[in-house]
XYZ file of C-alpha atoms in Angstrom:
668
model
C 22.298 84.992 59.471
C 19.185 87.062 59.958
C 15.787 86.774 61.621
C 12.946 86.332 59.126
C 9.726 88.163 60.054
C 6.599 87.161 58.114
C 3.718 89.645 58.037
C 0.483 89.513 56.039
C 0.451 92.614 53.868
C 3.259 93.667 51.512
C 2.355 97.250 52.420
C 3.843 96.755 55.899
C 7.208 95.406 54.773
C 9.018 98.699 54.145
C 7.821 100.396 57.348
C 8.545 97.416 59.626
C 11.915 96.768 57.980
C 12.970 100.337 58.734
C 11.886 99.983 62.375
C 13.578 96.598 62.956
C 16.911 97.305 61.312
C 19.344 95.333 59.103
C 19.467 92.162 61.229
C 15.872 91.391 60.264
C 14.400 90.459 56.909
C 10.653 91.150 56.531
C 8.526 89.186 54.020
C 4.774 89.047 53.377
C 2.399 86.102 53.070
C 0.022 88.340 51.052
C -2.896 87.129 53.168
C -3.894 83.467 53.175
C -1.517 80.943 51.628
C -3.813 77.911 52.067
C -7.542 77.304 51.999
C -10.119 74.596 51.411
C -10.081 73.290 47.803
C -12.205 75.138 45.253
C -13.687 72.148 43.410
C -14.635 69.997 46.385
C -15.947 70.570 49.885
C -12.678 69.626 51.549
C -14.268 68.516 54.814
C -16.491 65.560 55.698
C -17.873 63.627 58.677
C -17.126 62.085 61.053
C -13.881 63.930 61.845
C -14.563 67.105 59.822
C -10.822 67.536 59.468
C -10.241 70.223 56.835
C -8.223 69.313 53.740
C -6.115 72.372 52.948
C -4.419 73.188 49.651
C -2.279 76.178 48.658
C -4.226 79.056 47.141
C -3.452 80.055 43.556
C -1.193 82.841 44.811
C -0.069 80.805 47.821
C 1.976 78.322 45.768
C 4.396 81.016 44.608
C 4.444 82.773 47.987
C 5.237 79.547 49.851
C 8.023 78.696 47.401
C 9.706 82.063 48.050
C 9.139 81.843 51.795
C 10.703 78.356 51.953
C 13.906 79.801 50.527
C 13.787 82.677 53.010
C 13.181 80.290 55.934
C 16.122 78.123 54.876
C 18.390 81.168 54.804
C 17.277 82.538 58.197
C 18.577 81.714 61.657
C 15.234 82.470 63.275
C 11.633 82.898 62.089
C 8.974 85.081 63.710
C 5.349 85.090 62.545
C 3.904 88.611 62.839
C 0.565 88.282 61.047
C -2.405 90.443 62.086
C -3.560 90.450 65.731
C -6.908 88.710 65.264
C -8.261 85.176 64.782
C -7.709 85.247 61.053
C -4.137 86.415 61.559
C -3.600 83.645 64.102
C -4.905 81.073 61.596
C -2.625 82.441 58.864
C 0.339 82.132 61.243
C -0.542 78.480 61.896
C -0.899 77.753 58.159
C 2.510 79.306 57.541
C 4.127 77.306 60.338
C 2.518 74.091 59.107
C 3.212 74.591 55.384
C 6.771 75.812 55.949
C 7.453 73.153 58.617
C 8.531 75.715 61.204
C 8.933 73.822 64.478
C 8.022 75.670 67.696
C 6.990 78.749 65.734
C 7.376 82.108 67.491
C 4.448 84.507 67.269
C 4.276 88.258 67.909
C 1.426 90.722 67.489
C 1.207 94.493 67.614
C -1.720 96.860 67.100
C 0.315 99.768 65.821
C 3.308 99.914 63.494
C 5.433 102.095 65.739
C 8.902 101.568 67.175
C 7.656 101.194 70.758
C 4.833 98.787 69.811
C 7.108 96.567 67.731
C 9.950 96.561 70.267
C 7.491 95.599 72.995
C 6.028 92.772 70.876
C 9.403 91.342 69.835
C 10.589 91.389 73.430
C 7.897 88.842 74.380
C 7.235 86.318 71.581
C 4.720 83.561 72.288
C 3.472 80.359 70.702
C 0.527 80.218 68.293
C -2.835 80.367 70.078
C -4.479 77.153 68.861
C -7.837 78.064 70.424
C -7.953 81.089 68.127
C -6.911 78.914 65.191
C -9.677 76.384 65.908
C -12.268 79.159 66.184
C -11.263 80.561 62.802
C -11.165 77.044 61.346
C -14.692 76.371 62.632
C -15.900 79.624 61.043
C -14.348 78.735 57.684
C -15.650 75.152 57.735
C -19.172 76.212 58.722
C -19.186 78.730 55.877
C -18.019 76.021 53.459
C -20.554 73.408 54.646
C -23.512 75.770 54.387
C -22.427 77.182 51.045
C -21.479 73.827 49.542
C -24.612 71.949 50.612
C -27.340 74.587 50.342
C -26.227 76.619 47.312
C -26.517 73.718 44.814
C -29.988 72.860 46.141
C -31.159 76.428 45.514
C -29.408 76.586 42.144
C -31.120 73.403 40.962
C -34.491 74.882 41.837
C -33.755 78.064 39.905
C -31.609 76.693 37.078
C -29.143 79.511 37.687
C -26.270 79.833 40.162
C -27.554 80.957 43.580
C -25.642 81.069 46.829
C -26.519 80.729 50.492
C -24.216 81.752 53.292
C -23.988 81.661 57.062
C -23.877 85.450 57.326
C -24.740 86.465 53.759
C -28.260 85.033 53.909
C -29.249 86.733 57.203
C -27.953 90.024 55.763
C -30.176 89.596 52.699
C -33.046 88.775 55.029
C -32.593 92.068 56.900
C -32.927 94.053 53.672
C -35.918 92.037 52.429
C -37.735 92.217 55.768
C -37.168 95.969 56.015
C -38.566 96.492 52.496
C -41.646 94.455 53.369
C -42.128 96.388 56.603
C -42.062 99.598 54.567
C -44.614 98.207 52.086
C -46.917 97.062 54.905
C -46.623 100.287 56.891
C -49.818 102.280 57.337
C -49.376 106.004 57.858
C -51.151 107.461 60.882
C -52.101 111.132 60.735
C -52.086 112.810 64.136
C -52.228 116.325 65.506
C -50.548 118.672 67.921
C -50.234 122.399 68.612
C -47.454 124.910 69.176
C -47.445 128.442 70.563
C -44.857 131.077 69.632
C -43.708 133.860 71.960
C -41.550 136.892 71.267
C -38.801 138.288 73.514
C -38.116 141.973 73.925
C -35.063 141.704 71.683
C -37.195 140.307 68.871
C -36.103 136.660 69.217
C -38.827 134.036 69.390
C -39.287 130.756 71.224
C -41.877 128.005 71.134
C -43.847 125.906 73.592
C -45.359 122.587 72.485
C -48.698 121.228 73.659
C -48.346 118.239 75.998
C -50.875 115.806 74.534
C -50.386 112.955 77.031
C -53.133 114.003 79.493
C -55.648 113.971 76.608
C -54.948 110.478 75.274
C -57.299 107.541 75.824
C -55.931 104.294 77.274
C -53.732 102.566 74.689
C -53.718 105.643 72.440
C -50.411 107.112 71.231
C -51.590 110.130 69.273
C -54.350 112.717 69.008
C -56.145 111.376 65.942
C -58.686 114.159 65.305
C -57.875 117.841 64.754
C -60.785 119.395 66.670
C -59.137 119.769 70.090
C -55.746 120.563 68.540
C -57.266 123.498 66.613
C -58.730 124.930 69.813
C -55.420 124.485 71.620
C -53.584 126.307 68.807
C -55.952 129.267 69.316
C -54.964 129.682 72.978
C -53.310 133.061 73.492
C -53.082 133.607 77.236
C -51.024 131.196 79.377
C -49.525 131.259 82.856
C -46.127 129.924 83.963
C -46.727 127.016 86.366
C -43.156 125.736 86.551
C -39.744 127.113 85.632
C -36.214 125.960 86.345
C -32.639 126.641 85.322
C -30.449 123.568 85.231
C -27.247 122.476 83.586
C -26.639 119.485 81.375
C -23.421 117.829 80.363
C -22.828 115.850 77.228
C -19.984 113.348 77.055
C -18.093 112.687 73.822
C -18.792 109.545 71.796
C -16.421 106.602 72.189
C -13.408 106.185 69.891
C -14.102 104.257 66.725
C -14.550 100.529 66.547
C -14.544 98.895 63.110
C -18.322 99.083 62.984
C -18.723 102.707 64.088
C -15.905 103.799 61.766
C -17.762 102.265 58.822
C -21.030 103.879 59.927
C -19.774 107.416 60.578
C -17.370 107.495 57.618
C -20.290 106.350 55.486
C -22.450 109.205 56.709
C -19.850 111.973 56.886
C -17.439 111.053 54.091
C -19.864 109.113 51.845
C -17.586 106.072 51.771
C -18.763 102.485 51.445
C -17.734 100.043 54.196
C -15.445 98.315 51.699
C -13.699 101.588 50.844
C -13.381 102.539 54.510
C -11.585 99.269 55.231
C -9.272 99.701 52.238
C -8.273 103.196 53.353
C -7.919 102.170 57.006
C -5.657 99.283 55.956
C -3.365 101.725 54.171
C -3.282 104.086 57.162
C -2.423 101.165 59.435
C 0.359 100.014 57.117
C 1.752 103.554 57.067
C 1.931 103.442 60.864
C -0.598 106.272 61.182
C -3.351 104.428 63.108
C -3.665 101.410 65.355
C -5.152 98.152 64.070
C -8.492 98.864 62.454
C -10.253 95.532 63.054
C -11.554 95.815 66.582
C -14.805 95.858 68.523
C -13.349 97.444 71.652
C -14.422 101.071 72.282
C -11.537 101.710 74.672
C -8.065 103.136 74.160
C -5.217 101.467 76.041
C -3.194 103.239 78.735
C -0.384 104.191 76.332
C -2.865 105.768 73.917
C -4.661 107.639 76.686
C -1.371 109.043 77.910
C -0.372 110.070 74.368
C -3.644 111.922 73.802
C -3.504 113.552 77.232
C 0.020 114.805 76.565
C -1.042 116.268 73.212
C -4.165 117.881 74.740
C -2.172 119.585 77.503
C 0.356 120.973 75.015
C -2.433 122.148 72.695
C -4.447 123.763 75.501
C -7.424 121.427 75.060
C -9.757 120.739 78.026
C -8.988 117.238 79.318
C -11.505 115.137 81.215
C -10.818 114.692 84.954
C -9.700 111.093 84.365
C -9.148 108.809 81.343
C -12.456 107.781 79.819
C -13.626 104.215 79.269
C -16.793 102.801 77.744
C -18.751 99.624 78.256
C -18.303 97.325 75.264
C -21.334 95.892 73.510
C -22.411 92.399 74.459
C -20.326 89.787 72.659
C -17.447 92.157 71.884
C -14.125 90.326 71.767
C -12.026 93.346 72.816
C -8.839 91.648 71.666
C -7.173 95.018 71.162
C -7.885 98.693 71.625
C -10.140 101.079 69.721
C -8.926 102.745 66.521
C -6.769 105.783 67.230
C -3.849 107.719 65.772
C -0.563 106.160 66.835
C 0.672 109.667 67.684
C -1.947 112.271 68.588
C 0.530 115.042 67.815
C 0.308 114.022 64.129
C -2.775 116.008 63.184
C -2.589 114.990 59.526
C -1.620 111.718 57.834
C -2.350 109.827 54.642
C -1.048 109.868 51.090
C -4.162 111.066 49.239
C -7.282 113.139 50.034
C -9.443 110.138 50.960
C -6.828 108.764 53.356
C -6.307 112.194 54.887
C -10.043 112.725 55.395
C -10.458 109.334 57.061
C -7.401 109.881 59.256
C -8.728 113.282 60.323
C -12.049 111.695 61.311
C -10.261 108.975 63.334
C -8.020 111.593 64.957
C -10.929 113.851 65.930
C -12.984 111.009 67.371
C -10.100 109.549 69.386
C -8.754 112.852 70.742
C -12.215 114.205 71.604
C -12.990 111.000 73.511
C -10.518 112.017 76.244
C -11.646 115.641 76.554
C -14.029 117.283 79.011
C -17.810 117.147 78.673
C -19.670 119.853 76.795
C -21.704 121.962 79.252
C -25.109 123.509 78.577
C -27.344 125.857 80.544
C -30.876 124.509 80.257
C -34.188 126.293 80.869
C -37.486 124.436 81.161
C -40.876 126.129 81.455
C -44.350 124.620 81.855
C -47.203 126.875 80.743
C -50.886 126.402 81.483
C -53.888 127.655 79.509
C -57.472 126.636 79.004
C -59.830 125.493 76.281
C -63.257 126.045 77.739
C -63.261 124.252 81.078
C -60.331 122.027 80.025
C -56.779 122.812 81.194
C -54.040 122.416 78.587
C -50.305 122.469 79.220
C -47.374 123.530 77.076
C -43.691 122.761 77.579
C -40.764 124.880 76.389
C -37.164 123.729 76.710
C -34.084 125.533 75.499
C -30.370 125.333 76.026
C -27.281 127.482 75.665
C -23.778 126.084 75.242
C -21.561 127.466 78.008
C -18.442 125.275 77.609
C -17.838 123.332 74.375
C -15.468 120.775 75.935
C -14.772 117.976 73.441
C -16.750 119.775 70.735
C -13.797 122.067 70.064
C -12.287 119.051 68.293
C -15.185 116.944 67.005
C -18.591 118.102 65.795
C -21.591 116.304 67.256
C -22.556 113.543 64.817
C -26.020 113.119 66.398
C -25.610 109.451 67.168
C -27.884 109.924 70.161
C -31.330 111.485 70.204
C -31.237 114.868 71.857
C -34.451 116.719 72.659
C -32.621 119.838 73.807
C -32.772 122.339 70.977
C -31.031 125.692 70.861
C -33.806 128.097 71.844
C -33.734 131.505 73.618
C -36.294 130.752 76.354
C -36.182 133.850 78.608
C -35.892 133.980 82.373
C -39.426 133.459 83.717
C -41.151 133.277 87.093
C -43.960 131.039 88.254
C -47.178 133.018 87.938
C -46.051 135.155 84.995
C -48.825 135.741 82.460
C -47.698 135.399 78.836
C -49.433 136.159 75.553
C -48.653 134.067 72.502
C -47.934 135.950 69.295
C -48.974 133.009 67.188
C -50.504 129.550 67.482
C -50.062 126.738 64.983
C -51.908 123.483 64.372
C -49.356 120.711 63.858
C -50.342 118.003 61.387
C -47.984 115.056 61.715
C -47.614 111.696 60.042
C -45.931 108.586 61.329
C -43.076 107.434 59.137
C -42.246 103.990 57.859
C -38.886 102.571 58.917
C -36.182 103.898 56.581
C -34.519 101.745 53.951
C -31.053 100.595 54.803
C -27.950 102.198 53.381
C -24.677 100.346 53.521
C -23.607 102.073 56.728
C -26.977 101.649 58.480
C -27.005 97.971 57.472
C -23.638 97.668 59.214
C -25.232 99.088 62.376
C -28.138 96.631 62.142
C -25.870 93.630 61.557
C -23.890 94.603 64.631
C -27.080 95.037 66.666
C -28.374 91.630 65.544
C -25.031 89.887 66.085
C -24.612 88.879 62.432
C -20.975 88.286 61.542
C -18.102 90.253 62.992
C -17.083 93.880 62.322
C -14.149 92.814 60.150
C -16.549 90.921 57.847
C -19.300 93.548 57.385
C -17.746 95.131 54.308
C -17.248 91.719 52.666
C -20.832 90.655 53.448
C -22.358 93.789 51.931
C -20.077 93.622 48.908
C -21.075 89.976 48.389
C -24.839 90.452 48.466
C -24.666 93.455 46.137
C -22.237 91.817 43.684
C -24.502 88.756 43.443
C -27.516 90.931 42.692
C -29.561 89.949 45.757
C -29.559 93.600 46.812
C -29.283 96.679 44.608
C -28.321 100.247 45.483
C -30.501 103.222 44.537
C -29.157 106.664 43.634
C -29.474 107.920 47.223
C -27.627 104.869 48.501
C -30.704 102.990 49.703
C -30.509 99.188 49.530
C -33.384 97.464 47.721
C -33.831 93.685 47.536
C -34.111 92.141 44.070
C -36.800 89.608 43.178
C -34.261 86.789 43.369
C -33.042 88.103 46.748
C -36.594 87.955 48.081
C -37.062 84.448 46.699
C -33.846 83.178 48.246
C -34.884 84.703 51.577
C -38.262 82.956 51.425
C -36.672 79.649 50.435
C -34.350 79.714 53.454
C -36.359 81.302 56.263
C -38.391 78.750 58.165
C -36.409 75.891 56.621
C -32.802 76.517 57.648
C -31.642 77.543 61.081
C -28.718 79.540 59.730
C -31.219 81.986 58.191
C -32.645 82.759 61.639
C -31.110 85.801 63.304
C -31.075 84.264 66.792
C -29.238 81.195 65.513
C -26.644 83.335 63.760
C -26.004 85.212 66.989
C -25.816 81.989 69.022
C -23.352 80.490 66.539
C -21.105 83.534 66.871
C -21.186 82.977 70.649
C -20.128 79.351 70.099
C -17.204 80.487 67.958
C -16.224 82.919 70.715
C -16.341 80.037 73.185
C -13.980 77.993 70.998
C -11.587 80.962 70.877
C -11.744 81.203 74.661
C -11.006 77.479 75.054
C -14.463 76.879 76.542
C -15.831 74.816 73.633
C -14.453 72.472 70.996
C -14.329 72.499 67.220
C -15.813 69.071 66.462
C -19.141 69.231 68.368
C -19.905 72.691 66.956
C -19.278 71.698 63.331
C -20.921 68.257 63.642
C -24.122 69.750 65.083
C -24.383 72.204 62.168
C -23.827 69.376 59.651
C -26.542 67.171 61.164
C -29.028 70.045 61.197
C -28.328 70.792 57.532
C -28.850 67.171 56.528
C -32.350 67.197 58.035
C -33.192 70.614 56.582
C -32.035 69.681 53.069
C -34.281 66.605 53.044
C -37.200 68.817 54.007
C -36.300 71.243 51.228
C -36.615 68.412 48.698
C -40.169 67.762 49.881
C -41.292 71.397 50.007
C -42.822 73.452 47.257
C -40.880 76.710 47.241
C -41.268 79.614 44.899
C -37.900 80.526 43.412
C -38.076 82.221 40.004
C -36.839 79.796 37.361
C -34.398 81.370 34.953
C -34.996 78.812 32.173
C -38.025 76.535 32.669
C -38.141 73.155 30.970
C -40.546 73.266 27.986
C -41.848 69.809 28.912
C -42.282 69.760 32.711
C -41.689 73.360 33.854
C -38.813 72.546 36.186
C -35.538 74.434 35.917
C -33.081 73.742 33.136
C -29.458 73.786 34.234
C -26.309 74.111 32.175
C -24.008 71.096 32.059
C -20.792 70.137 30.323
C -20.833 67.012 28.209
C -18.501 65.177 25.858
C -19.307 67.574 23.020
C -19.499 70.801 25.048
C -22.151 72.675 27.018
C -25.812 71.745 26.940
C -28.956 72.279 29.035
C -30.580 69.486 31.002
C -33.797 69.338 33.039
C -33.321 69.182 36.822
C -36.329 66.849 36.867
C -34.171 64.017 35.489
C -34.683 61.022 35.397
C -38.453 61.631 35.308
C -37.878 64.268 32.603
C -35.005 63.642 30.181
C -35.291 66.899 28.216
C -32.020 68.198 26.806
C -31.460 71.366 24.785
C -28.382 72.736 23.020
C -26.467 75.689 24.415
C -26.912 78.964 22.541
C -24.675 81.764 23.824
C -25.202 80.800 27.454
C -28.937 80.184 27.130
C -31.007 77.129 26.175
C -31.255 76.886 22.400
C -34.119 75.625 20.300
C -34.680 71.918 19.903
C -33.211 70.523 16.739
C -35.931 69.617 14.328
C -36.219 65.824 13.962
C -34.788 64.478 10.681
C -37.285 64.112 7.869
C -38.429 60.523 7.236
C -36.801 58.905 4.204
C -38.793 55.707 3.847
C -35.497 53.825 3.418
C -34.967 50.839 5.670
C -31.634 49.850 7.186
C -30.198 46.755 5.473
C -28.898 45.542 8.854
C -31.958 45.880 11.138
C -34.820 47.164 8.953
C -35.278 50.350 11.036
C -35.691 53.566 9.042
C -32.640 55.517 7.914
C -32.445 59.299 8.342
C -30.169 61.756 6.566
C -27.849 63.726 8.885
C -26.166 66.912 7.668
C -24.145 69.578 9.439
C -20.693 70.608 10.591
C -18.725 68.816 13.279
C -17.553 70.626 16.421
C -14.150 72.330 15.908
C -11.376 70.180 17.453
C -9.717 73.300 18.859
C -9.964 77.077 18.823
C -9.207 78.650 15.452
C -9.871 75.437 13.515
C -13.119 75.005 11.604
C -15.260 71.922 11.960
C -15.700 69.544 9.012
C -19.006 69.256 7.120
C -20.749 65.903 7.240
C -23.569 64.307 5.201
C -24.562 60.678 5.751
C -27.471 58.385 6.448
C -27.723 56.835 9.892
C -29.954 54.197 11.401
C -32.719 55.305 13.776
C -32.073 52.106 15.685
C -28.942 53.687 17.189
C -27.325 52.806 19.599
C -28.364 49.155 19.093
C -27.614 49.535 15.408
C -24.798 51.862 14.455
C -24.992 51.447 10.702
C -24.145 54.505 8.593
C -24.148 55.015 4.798
C -22.577 57.644 2.588
C -24.675 60.081 0.607
C -24.430 59.819 -3.149
C -24.203 62.656 -5.690
C -27.954 62.499 -6.116
C -28.528 62.863 -2.366
C -29.621 59.284 -1.922
C -28.060 56.734 0.433
C -25.398 54.507 -1.082
C -26.652 51.180 0.226
C -24.540 47.966 0.133
C -25.909 46.698 -3.173
C -24.800 49.964 -4.841
C -21.569 50.838 -3.036
C -20.791 49.000 0.158
C -19.223 51.034 2.956
């Protein structure tokens, strides 16, 4: 008899099997095996108890796992170490009827990590399960209730989502801020000086003493031109100082997506795919994390590598303050073994691994050290004193930069510049003066990786969901991507944003952040599932009623020719057709023509023949019946029917001369 270990990804099976040995059998759930049903909401008040069904793939997976469970002496659930993994473990235990299920987690697929995890199995954390369940149910409630309301208004499928809609809003609001931005032209001045060795350095005019109250810029060029013409200046202050620069923190999920997007030109979705493979290969620790800190084992591993490689270690292991709301369930992303400089099975994987390696290793190295010179120069324009400031730096000890190049995540006003050694009182002559004409810039459009940064800043979603959110809003056409990678909202994306904002709380950024805090509280055992879900349901009920009463401007894909409201596609007894969403006030129906509303059928021509049964007029009906099945042609028909239908269902055959064969001629 063996111990059955169930993990999520099939990609982990081979590696974990090799580490555990022959007394263990490793199988994969291939992600989720159960979910809410596809064709119904699957949750309802007052209990809001979810109704789970096997996923399409889950049926086969569960059947195989049942056989494996029956053949095993022990079962251990080793799904991913996050809330979603905890929920998957519970679904497996429930569906497979595993009593007192044992749970282990590990953040790296290494022998030491797995041995440590298997030495201390635990029970399933139901607080984590409830938090994930609340997230899934809230997503379903919002999508299931709001999406149809929007779709009916537009006559085309539209979707709303708890995190999708705020993400669309960010892109729309940024585009509108760009359109509304007014450029401000302002002015400055710069003097250039030459050293004896021919190198040059610059001093910039300090405009602050010349600004009026509430003014940010010099708005006219007159004074700036005069300042640029100053040639003689005196040194009024000079100092030599040193400045240190610490390395950036190791990668979290969010920062990995951002920096890999900028440096490697990878989308968040692609970054997560590659990171998943590296994790499954045992090359990196778990890649879904919002902790910026490496655990003690990882710090020791990096320190040992750095000492052997002759790299300058920091005086003590470095730690960083996590962002507000960070779960910090497990450590930052790092190589499982710092001595492995390269890993990955293809160029993309190797490039991403190298970036992770550099960021993690550099995080534990010494600061970079700069020698900094600052000079204040004073001149005059008429009776008015003007000041110039020159700052330069020289790198004296690269520290962590021997491993990782500065990715300019922080603003740095210290530029490399050969400012010479000066003394207070020295008189200097500028070799050149330049009028600076500047323009304020509109906020930049988002790219996928800068949208990730903004979602994290606003508290929208969780790092593990960013790639899915962005993929969703682009796939649905609410946001499009330009050649340079800039995200642009579509007309329908703007309309959906306007329909939701001000009407639904879930479209408000503060609410989204607060809801994430509530989910965190459930995971921590400080809040409960039912009150959180019930409150969201009640709010949506009120908001949906208001939506029915509001006039909102959503572009209508196919307007009704009679009342202007949206036509929507429906399935009837004889196939697809288009019906007005204004029913019952408007009963317009149109045939389906290749997925679009077709033309109205012309009314039958009057015949002047009266029905023998009810005296209503008969009309001639000709055509071909709908095929009974694919590959079979429909049958032609030609008959006379009563216009009194359905009260009178009389029909009469058509004779050779095209006239109706009435009862006195040839009874039917």
